[in-house]
Coordinates of C-alpha atoms in Angstrom, one line a residue:
M1 CA -0.3 -6.3 24.3
T2 CA 0.1 -3.3 22.5
E3 CA 4.0 -3.6 23.6
K4 CA 4.3 -7.2 22.7
V5 CA 2.8 -6.5 19.2
T6 CA 5.0 -3.4 18.6
K7 CA 8.2 -5.5 20.1
L8 CA 7.2 -8.2 17.4
A9 CA 6.7 -5.8 14.4
L10 CA 10.4 -4.4 15.6
A11 CA 12.0 -8.0 15.8
S12 CA 10.6 -8.7 12.1
R13 CA 11.6 -5.5 11.0
L14 CA 15.3 -6.1 12.4
I15 CA 15.4 -9.8 10.8
V16 CA 14.4 -8.4 7.3
L17 CA 17.2 -5.6 7.9
V18 CA 19.6 -8.3 8.6
V19 CA 18.9 -10.5 5.9
Q20 CA 18.9 -8.2 3.3
L21 CA 22.2 -7.4 4.5
M22 CA 23.7 -10.6 4.7
A23 CA 22.1 -11.1 1.0
N24 CA 23.5 -7.7 -0.4
G25 CA 27.2 -9.1 0.6
A26 CA 26.8 -12.8 -0.6
L27 CA 25.2 -12.6 -3.8
P28 CA 25.8 -10.4 -6.8
E29 CA 23.9 -8.0 -7.9
H30 CA 21.2 -8.1 -10.9
K31 CA 21.4 -5.3 -13.1
P32 CA 18.3 -5.3 -15.1
D33 CA 17.2 -2.4 -17.5
V34 CA 14.8 -0.9 -15.4
F35 CA 14.3 2.8 -14.0
R36 CA 17.0 3.9 -12.0
M37 CA 16.9 7.4 -9.6
P38 CA 19.3 9.6 -12.1
V39 CA 22.0 11.1 -9.8
S40 CA 24.3 13.9 -10.5
D41 CA 27.9 13.8 -11.2
E42 CA 28.9 16.6 -9.0
P43 CA 31.3 15.8 -5.8
K44 CA 29.5 14.6 -2.5
G45 CA 32.2 16.0 -0.2
C46 CA 34.3 15.0 2.9
C47 CA 31.9 12.2 4.0
E48 CA 31.8 10.3 1.4
W49 CA 32.5 7.2 3.2
I50 CA 29.6 7.5 5.4
D51 CA 27.2 7.5 1.9
K52 CA 29.3 4.4 0.7
L53 CA 28.2 2.9 4.0
V54 CA 24.6 3.8 4.0
Q55 CA 24.2 2.4 0.6
R56 CA 26.3 -0.8 1.9
C57 CA 24.1 -1.7 4.6
F58 CA 20.7 -0.2 2.8
G59 CA 20.7 0.2 -0.7
G60 CA 19.0 -2.8 -1.4
L61 CA 15.7 -1.7 0.1
R62 CA 15.8 1.2 -2.8
H63 CA 15.1 -1.0 -5.9
W64 CA 12.3 -1.5 -8.4
D65 CA 9.6 0.8 -7.5
G66 CA 11.6 2.2 -4.6
E67 CA 13.8 4.0 -7.4
Y68 CA 10.7 5.8 -8.3
F69 CA 9.3 6.8 -4.9
L70 CA 12.9 7.9 -4.0
H71 CA 12.8 10.0 -7.3
I72 CA 9.9 11.5 -6.9
A73 CA 10.8 12.5 -3.0
K74 CA 14.0 14.1 -4.5
N75 CA 12.8 15.5 -7.9
L76 CA 9.1 15.4 -7.4
Y77 CA 7.4 14.2 -10.8
S78 CA 9.4 15.5 -13.3
Y79 CA 9.3 12.5 -15.8
E80 CA 5.3 11.2 -17.2
N81 CA 6.1 7.9 -16.0
T82 CA 6.2 8.5 -12.4
L83 CA 2.7 9.8 -12.4
A84 CA 1.8 5.8 -11.7
F85 CA 2.7 6.3 -8.0
Y86 CA 1.1 8.4 -5.8
P87 CA 2.2 11.6 -3.7
L88 CA 1.8 10.7 0.1
Y89 CA 4.6 8.8 0.8
P90 CA 7.5 10.1 -1.3
V91 CA 6.2 13.6 -0.3
V92 CA 6.4 12.7 3.4
V93 CA 9.9 11.5 3.2
R94 CA 10.8 14.5 1.2
H95 CA 9.8 16.8 4.0
V96 CA 11.3 14.9 6.5
A97 CA 14.5 14.7 4.9
Q98 CA 14.5 18.1 4.3
A99 CA 14.1 19.0 8.1
L100 CA 17.2 16.7 8.6
E101 CA 19.2 17.7 6.0
L102 CA 19.1 21.8 7.8
V103 CA 20.3 19.9 11.0
G104 CA 23.6 19.5 9.3
L105 CA 23.9 15.6 9.3
P106 CA 27.2 14.5 7.5
L107 CA 25.4 12.8 4.5
S108 CA 24.1 13.4 1.0
P109 CA 20.6 14.3 0.5
D110 CA 20.2 10.9 -1.6
S111 CA 21.4 8.8 1.6
I112 CA 19.2 10.9 3.8
L113 CA 16.1 10.1 1.8
L114 CA 16.9 6.6 1.6
L115 CA 17.1 6.3 5.7
V116 CA 14.2 8.5 6.0
A117 CA 12.3 6.2 3.8
I118 CA 13.2 3.0 5.8
G119 CA 12.9 4.6 9.1
L120 CA 9.5 5.8 8.0
N121 CA 8.4 2.4 7.1
V122 CA 9.5 0.9 9.9
W123 CA 7.8 3.3 12.3
L124 CA 4.3 2.8 9.9
F125 CA 5.0 -0.8 9.9
C126 CA 4.7 -0.8 13.7
E127 CA 2.0 1.2 14.1
S128 CA -0.2 -0.5 11.4
A129 CA 0.6 -3.8 13.4
N130 CA -0.7 -2.2 16.5
L131 CA -4.1 -1.1 14.0
L132 CA -4.5 -3.9 12.6
F133 CA -4.5 -5.8 16.6
Q134 CA -7.0 -3.4 17.6
L135 CA -9.4 -3.4 14.4
T136 CA -9.5 -7.5 14.7
H137 CA -9.8 -7.4 18.3
R138 CA -12.8 -4.6 18.0
M139 CA -14.3 -6.8 15.2
F140 CA -14.2 -10.5 16.8
N141 CA -13.8 -9.9 20.5
D142 CA -11.2 -12.3 20.6
L143 CA -7.3 -11.9 21.7
N144 CA -6.0 -14.7 20.1
K145 CA -7.1 -14.1 16.5
S146 CA -5.8 -10.7 17.3
W147 CA -2.6 -12.0 18.1
Y148 CA -2.4 -14.3 15.2
A149 CA -3.5 -11.5 13.0
A150 CA -0.7 -9.1 14.2
L151 CA 1.9 -12.3 13.8
I152 CA 0.8 -13.0 10.2
Y153 CA 1.1 -9.3 9.4
C154 CA 4.7 -9.3 10.7
F155 CA 5.5 -12.0 8.4
N156 CA 3.4 -11.8 5.4
P157 CA 4.5 -13.1 2.0
A158 CA 5.2 -9.4 1.1
T159 CA 7.0 -8.5 4.3
I160 CA 10.1 -6.8 2.2
F161 CA 8.0 -4.1 0.7
F162 CA 6.6 -3.1 3.8
T163 CA 10.5 -2.0 4.8
A164 CA 11.8 -1.1 1.3
A165 CA 11.2 2.3 -0.1
Y166 CA 7.4 1.2 -0.8
S167 CA 4.3 2.8 0.0
E168 CA 3.0 -0.3 1.6
S169 CA 3.2 0.2 5.1
F170 CA 1.6 3.5 4.9
F171 CA -1.2 2.3 3.2
A172 CA -1.7 -0.2 5.3
Y173 CA -1.5 2.3 8.5
A174 CA -3.6 4.6 6.6
S175 CA -6.4 1.9 5.7
F176 CA -6.5 0.2 9.1
S177 CA -6.6 3.5 10.6
L178 CA -9.9 4.2 8.8
M179 CA -11.5 0.9 9.1
L180 CA -11.1 1.2 13.0
E181 CA -12.7 4.8 12.6
C182 CA -15.5 3.7 10.9
L183 CA -16.2 1.0 13.4
K184 CA -17.5 3.8 15.8
P185 CA -21.0 4.4 16.4
T186 CA -22.4 7.6 14.1
D187 CA -22.8 9.5 17.5
H188 CA -19.0 9.3 18.0
F189 CA -17.7 9.6 14.5
R190 CA -14.5 11.3 14.7
F191 CA -14.9 13.2 11.5
L192 CA -11.3 15.0 11.6
R193 CA -9.6 11.8 11.8
L194 CA -11.8 10.0 10.0
G195 CA -11.3 12.6 6.7
A196 CA -7.6 12.6 7.9
A197 CA -7.3 8.6 7.1
L198 CA -9.4 8.6 3.9
A199 CA -7.7 11.6 2.6
A200 CA -4.1 9.4 3.3
C201 CA -6.0 6.2 1.6
L202 CA -6.6 8.6 -1.5
V203 CA -3.4 10.0 -1.9
C204 CA -1.4 6.8 -1.1
R205 CA -2.5 4.5 -3.9
S206 CA -4.9 4.2 -6.5
N207 CA -6.6 1.3 -4.8
G208 CA -7.4 4.0 -2.0
L209 CA -10.6 5.2 -4.0
I210 CA -12.6 1.8 -3.2
T211 CA -11.8 2.9 0.4
V212 CA -14.5 6.0 0.4
G213 CA -16.9 3.0 0.6
F214 CA -16.2 2.4 4.5
P215 CA -17.5 5.5 5.8
L216 CA -20.4 5.7 3.0
Y217 CA -21.3 2.0 4.3
F218 CA -21.0 1.9 8.0
F219 CA -22.8 5.5 7.8
A220 CA -25.6 3.9 6.3
R221 CA -25.6 0.7 8.5
Q222 CA -26.1 2.9 11.4
L223 CA -29.2 4.6 9.8
L224 CA -30.4 1.1 9.0
V225 CA -29.6 -0.7 12.3
K226 CA -30.7 2.6 14.5
S227 CA -33.3 3.8 12.4
K228 CA -35.6 4.4 15.5
E229 CA -33.2 6.7 17.2
G230 CA -32.6 8.7 14.1
T231 CA -29.8 10.8 12.8
S232 CA -29.1 14.3 12.7
C233 CA -29.1 16.2 9.6
W234 CA -25.6 17.6 11.0
Q235 CA -24.1 14.1 11.4
M236 CA -25.0 13.2 7.6
G237 CA -24.1 16.8 6.7
K238 CA -20.6 16.5 8.3
M239 CA -20.1 13.1 6.7
V240 CA -20.7 14.1 3.5
L241 CA -18.3 17.3 3.9
T242 CA -16.0 14.7 5.4
I243 CA -16.2 12.3 2.0
L244 CA -15.9 15.7 -0.3
G245 CA -13.1 17.3 1.7
A246 CA -10.9 14.0 1.4
L247 CA -11.5 14.1 -2.5
G248 CA -10.9 17.5 -2.5
I249 CA -7.4 16.8 -1.5
L250 CA -7.0 13.9 -3.9
H251 CA -8.4 16.6 -6.9
T252 CA -5.8 19.1 -5.6
Y253 CA -3.2 16.2 -6.5
Y254 CA -4.6 15.9 -10.0
F255 CA -4.6 19.5 -10.6
Y256 CA -1.2 20.1 -9.8
I257 CA -0.3 16.9 -12.2
Y258 CA -2.4 18.5 -14.9
R259 CA -0.9 21.9 -14.3
L260 CA 2.5 20.8 -14.5
Y261 CA 2.1 18.5 -18.1
C262 CA -0.7 20.1 -19.8
L263 CA -1.0 24.0 -19.7
P264 CA 1.2 25.4 -21.7
S265 CA 2.1 28.5 -19.5
T266 CA 4.0 26.0 -17.0
T267 CA 7.6 25.6 -17.5
A268 CA 9.8 23.4 -15.2
I269 CA 13.8 24.2 -15.0
H270 CA 15.4 20.5 -14.7
P271 CA 19.1 19.6 -13.6
K272 CA 21.1 18.7 -16.8
H273 CA 21.1 15.0 -15.2
I274 CA 17.5 14.6 -15.1
V275 CA 17.1 15.9 -18.6
D276 CA 19.8 13.9 -20.0
Y277 CA 18.1 10.6 -18.5
A278 CA 14.7 12.1 -20.0
E279 CA 16.3 11.7 -23.5
E280 CA 18.6 8.7 -23.0
R281 CA 15.0 6.9 -21.8
K282 CA 12.6 8.5 -23.8
Y283 CA 10.7 9.8 -21.2
L284 CA 8.5 12.7 -21.3
I285 CA 9.2 15.6 -19.3
S286 CA 7.0 17.6 -17.0
G287 CA 6.7 21.6 -18.1
R288 CA 6.5 21.2 -21.7
G289 CA 3.2 22.8 -22.2
S290 CA 2.0 22.1 -25.7
E291 CA 3.9 19.0 -25.8
G292 CA 1.9 17.3 -23.6
S293 CA 0.4 14.1 -23.2
P294 CA -2.8 12.6 -24.8
W295 CA -4.2 12.1 -21.3
C296 CA -4.2 16.2 -21.5
Q297 CA -7.1 15.8 -23.5
Y298 CA -9.4 13.6 -21.7
T299 CA -12.4 14.9 -20.8
L300 CA -11.4 13.7 -17.1
P301 CA -7.9 14.9 -17.3
F302 CA -6.6 11.8 -15.0
P303 CA -3.1 10.2 -16.1
Y304 CA -3.2 7.0 -13.9
T305 CA -4.7 4.7 -16.2
Y306 CA -3.0 6.1 -19.5
V307 CA 0.5 5.8 -17.7
Q308 CA -0.4 2.4 -16.4
S309 CA -1.3 1.5 -19.7
H310 CA 1.3 3.3 -22.1
Y311 CA 4.5 2.4 -19.7
W312 CA 3.4 -0.8 -18.2
D313 CA 0.9 -2.4 -20.7
V314 CA -1.6 -3.1 -17.8
G315 CA -5.0 -3.5 -19.1
F316 CA -7.8 -6.4 -18.9
L317 CA -6.2 -9.7 -19.6
R318 CA -3.1 -8.0 -21.1
Y319 CA -0.9 -10.0 -18.6
Y320 CA -2.1 -13.2 -19.4
K321 CA 0.6 -14.2 -22.3
W322 CA 3.0 -17.4 -21.6
K323 CA 6.2 -16.0 -20.7
Q324 CA 4.4 -14.2 -17.5
L325 CA 3.9 -17.9 -16.1
P326 CA 6.2 -17.7 -13.5
N327 CA 5.0 -14.1 -12.3
F328 CA 1.4 -16.3 -12.2
L329 CA 3.2 -19.0 -10.2
L330 CA 4.3 -16.7 -7.7
A331 CA 0.7 -15.0 -7.0
L332 CA -1.1 -18.1 -6.8
P333 CA -0.8 -19.0 -3.5
M334 CA -2.3 -15.2 -2.8
L335 CA -4.8 -15.0 -5.1
S336 CA -6.3 -18.8 -4.7
F337 CA -6.4 -18.1 -0.9
M338 CA -8.5 -15.2 -1.0
H339 CA -10.4 -16.4 -4.0
W340 CA -11.7 -19.2 -2.2
H341 CA -12.3 -17.6 1.4
C342 CA -14.0 -14.6 -0.2
Y343 CA -16.1 -17.0 -2.6
D344 CA -16.9 -19.1 0.9
Y345 CA -18.0 -16.2 3.1
L346 CA -20.1 -14.4 0.5
R347 CA -22.0 -17.9 -0.5
D348 CA -23.2 -18.1 2.8
F349 CA -23.8 -14.9 3.1
I350 CA -26.2 -14.5 0.1
R351 CA -28.0 -17.9 1.2
S352 CA -28.7 -15.7 4.8
V353 CA -29.6 -13.0 2.5
W354 CA -32.5 -15.3 1.0
A355 CA -33.3 -16.7 4.3
K356 CA -34.4 -13.2 5.3
V357 CA -36.3 -11.4 2.8
T358 CA -37.8 -8.6 5.1
P359 CA -37.2 -5.2 6.1
S360 CA -36.4 -6.3 9.8
G361 CA -34.4 -9.3 8.4
Y362 CA -32.6 -7.3 6.4
R363 CA -31.6 -5.1 9.4
E364 CA -30.7 -7.9 11.3
L365 CA -28.7 -9.3 8.6
V366 CA -26.5 -6.2 8.4
K367 CA -26.3 -6.1 12.2
E368 CA -24.9 -9.6 12.0
H369 CA -22.4 -9.8 9.3
I370 CA -20.3 -6.8 9.9
T371 CA -17.4 -8.2 8.3
F372 CA -19.3 -8.1 4.7
P373 CA -18.2 -4.7 3.7
F374 CA -14.5 -5.9 4.5
V375 CA -14.8 -9.5 2.8
L376 CA -16.4 -7.4 0.0
H377 CA -13.7 -5.0 -0.6
A378 CA -11.1 -8.1 -0.3
A379 CA -13.0 -9.9 -3.0
F380 CA -13.2 -6.8 -5.5
L381 CA -9.5 -6.1 -5.3
T382 CA -8.5 -9.9 -5.7
L383 CA -10.6 -9.8 -8.7
I384 CA -9.1 -6.5 -9.9
C385 CA -5.8 -8.2 -9.3
T386 CA -6.5 -11.2 -11.3
V387 CA -7.7 -9.7 -14.4
F388 CA -6.1 -6.2 -14.7
V389 CA -2.9 -5.4 -13.1
H390 CA 0.9 -7.0 -13.2
I391 CA -0.1 -10.5 -11.7
Q392 CA 2.7 -10.8 -9.6
V393 CA 2.0 -7.4 -7.3
S394 CA -1.0 -9.5 -6.0
T395 CA 0.6 -10.6 -3.0
R396 CA 1.6 -7.0 -1.8
L397 CA -1.3 -5.0 -2.8
L398 CA -3.8 -7.7 -1.0
A399 CA -1.3 -8.0 2.0
S400 CA -1.6 -4.0 2.8
A401 CA -4.9 -3.1 1.5
T402 CA -6.9 -5.5 3.6
P403 CA -7.3 -7.3 6.9
V404 CA -9.4 -9.8 5.4
F405 CA -6.4 -12.2 4.5
Y406 CA -5.0 -11.9 8.0
W407 CA -8.5 -12.9 9.5
F408 CA -9.0 -15.8 7.3
A409 CA -5.3 -16.7 7.8
A410 CA -6.0 -16.5 11.6
D411 CA -9.0 -18.7 11.4
H412 CA -6.2 -21.8 10.6
M413 CA -4.3 -21.5 13.3
P414 CA -4.4 -23.4 16.9
K415 CA -4.7 -22.3 20.0
T416 CA -1.3 -21.9 20.7
L417 CA 2.2 -22.0 18.4
A418 CA 3.3 -25.3 20.3
Q419 CA 0.6 -27.2 18.6
L420 CA 1.4 -26.2 15.0
K421 CA 2.1 -29.2 12.7
L422 CA 3.3 -28.7 9.2
R423 CA 1.4 -31.2 7.8
S424 CA -2.2 -28.7 8.3
K425 CA -3.3 -25.6 7.1
A426 CA -1.6 -23.9 9.7
G427 CA 1.4 -25.4 8.9
A428 CA 0.9 -24.5 5.0
L429 CA 0.5 -21.0 5.9
F430 CA 3.8 -20.8 7.8
I431 CA 5.7 -22.4 5.4
W432 CA 4.3 -20.0 2.7
C433 CA 5.1 -16.8 4.9
T434 CA 8.3 -18.1 5.7
T435 CA 9.6 -19.0 2.2
Y436 CA 8.3 -16.1 0.7
S437 CA 9.5 -13.8 3.4
L438 CA 13.1 -15.0 3.2
V439 CA 13.3 -15.7 -0.4
G440 CA 11.5 -12.4 -1.5
T441 CA 14.0 -10.1 0.7
V442 CA 17.1 -12.1 -0.8
L443 CA 16.1 -11.9 -4.6
F444 CA 14.4 -8.1 -3.9
C445 CA 17.5 -6.7 -2.4
N446 CA 19.7 -7.8 -5.1
N447 CA 17.3 -6.7 -7.5
Y448 CA 15.7 -9.8 -9.1
P449 CA 12.3 -9.6 -10.0
W450 CA 9.9 -10.7 -6.8
T451 CA 5.9 -10.6 -6.6

């Protein structure tokens, strides 16, 4: 089955690549006034035609946030607005690209970065599809549901972002890895793998911080369910050290950023085209010390919330404006689907809680409802998407952060695809995923706004 899922995932990525290539050639590219990675005017050498071919074939996958990730991969955090993007994905792309440059490929660094960013995402997407299949099968022991979850994942409504130079595939891979590790019994926890997966979640995306709840919940669940057997202090100590170690890696990144932007002793020498672009766009550039940003004076000097608020106007209900109505309509299918299904599940769970008010009853409840932390996590993310973030990112955020969407969707599917009817819930899911996959790929690769 693993081979079958991998073939499905690869086929879906090939479809995305072909569609974006055709759309790039058929439609004129939109040129919005947004961030673009500044490029040096230096001559590119004798193989410039290969670079043009790479950009012609794959240039549609670098737009919007992809420009930021590729800029970080090449220039690290030279501008303050890039601090909205966490380091794991661009840093891995950077180091793989540097290794390939040493081989002597006849390509410019920019072309190598783009190819590595796309290639890494294709590989991580295939791996995450297999992890989702394994996770679903571990949870429900249902091959049919596991297959449908993987199928919907491969053609999810935000599928373009899992191939473009975005961190969605990496975050899905890290999240599903962590969740799968957490399902193991306490005495079989592989703490090194669990810690690595948790650290990857934390330094991949800002919402990765919420995933700390999974090892905490499942460790506590084991204590409750197997209270008579007991858990050694050594096991508990290893769990604490695992979580603290992962958080320590995250705070190492925070310290690096603080040192880069806030300490007077830190200076940075930037290429001329980086400085010129900063002056043109009025960006704060790193290594300016005493000219640091207001967040440097915070009691806890974490830049993320300041940068999101200052550069993107992210905040509670700030996106609720009439001019954003098209973006609300784009996000409506995902948000309404998740709100309803999470509400339905949690309502039934609360009823079960009231029905079992004894300690033994609660122990049985926790044992039966193993999906509870996953749905609670999904419900919290859905609520955050609804009231805080730019609403159009809800689709890709939820599609990459939680398996619950795929589990709920798989529940609506028939026993076989031959039984699929368009005038049914499964048919509506099929139309939604197919439409968003195709339209989203066409619009995104031509630099038009998309979810």
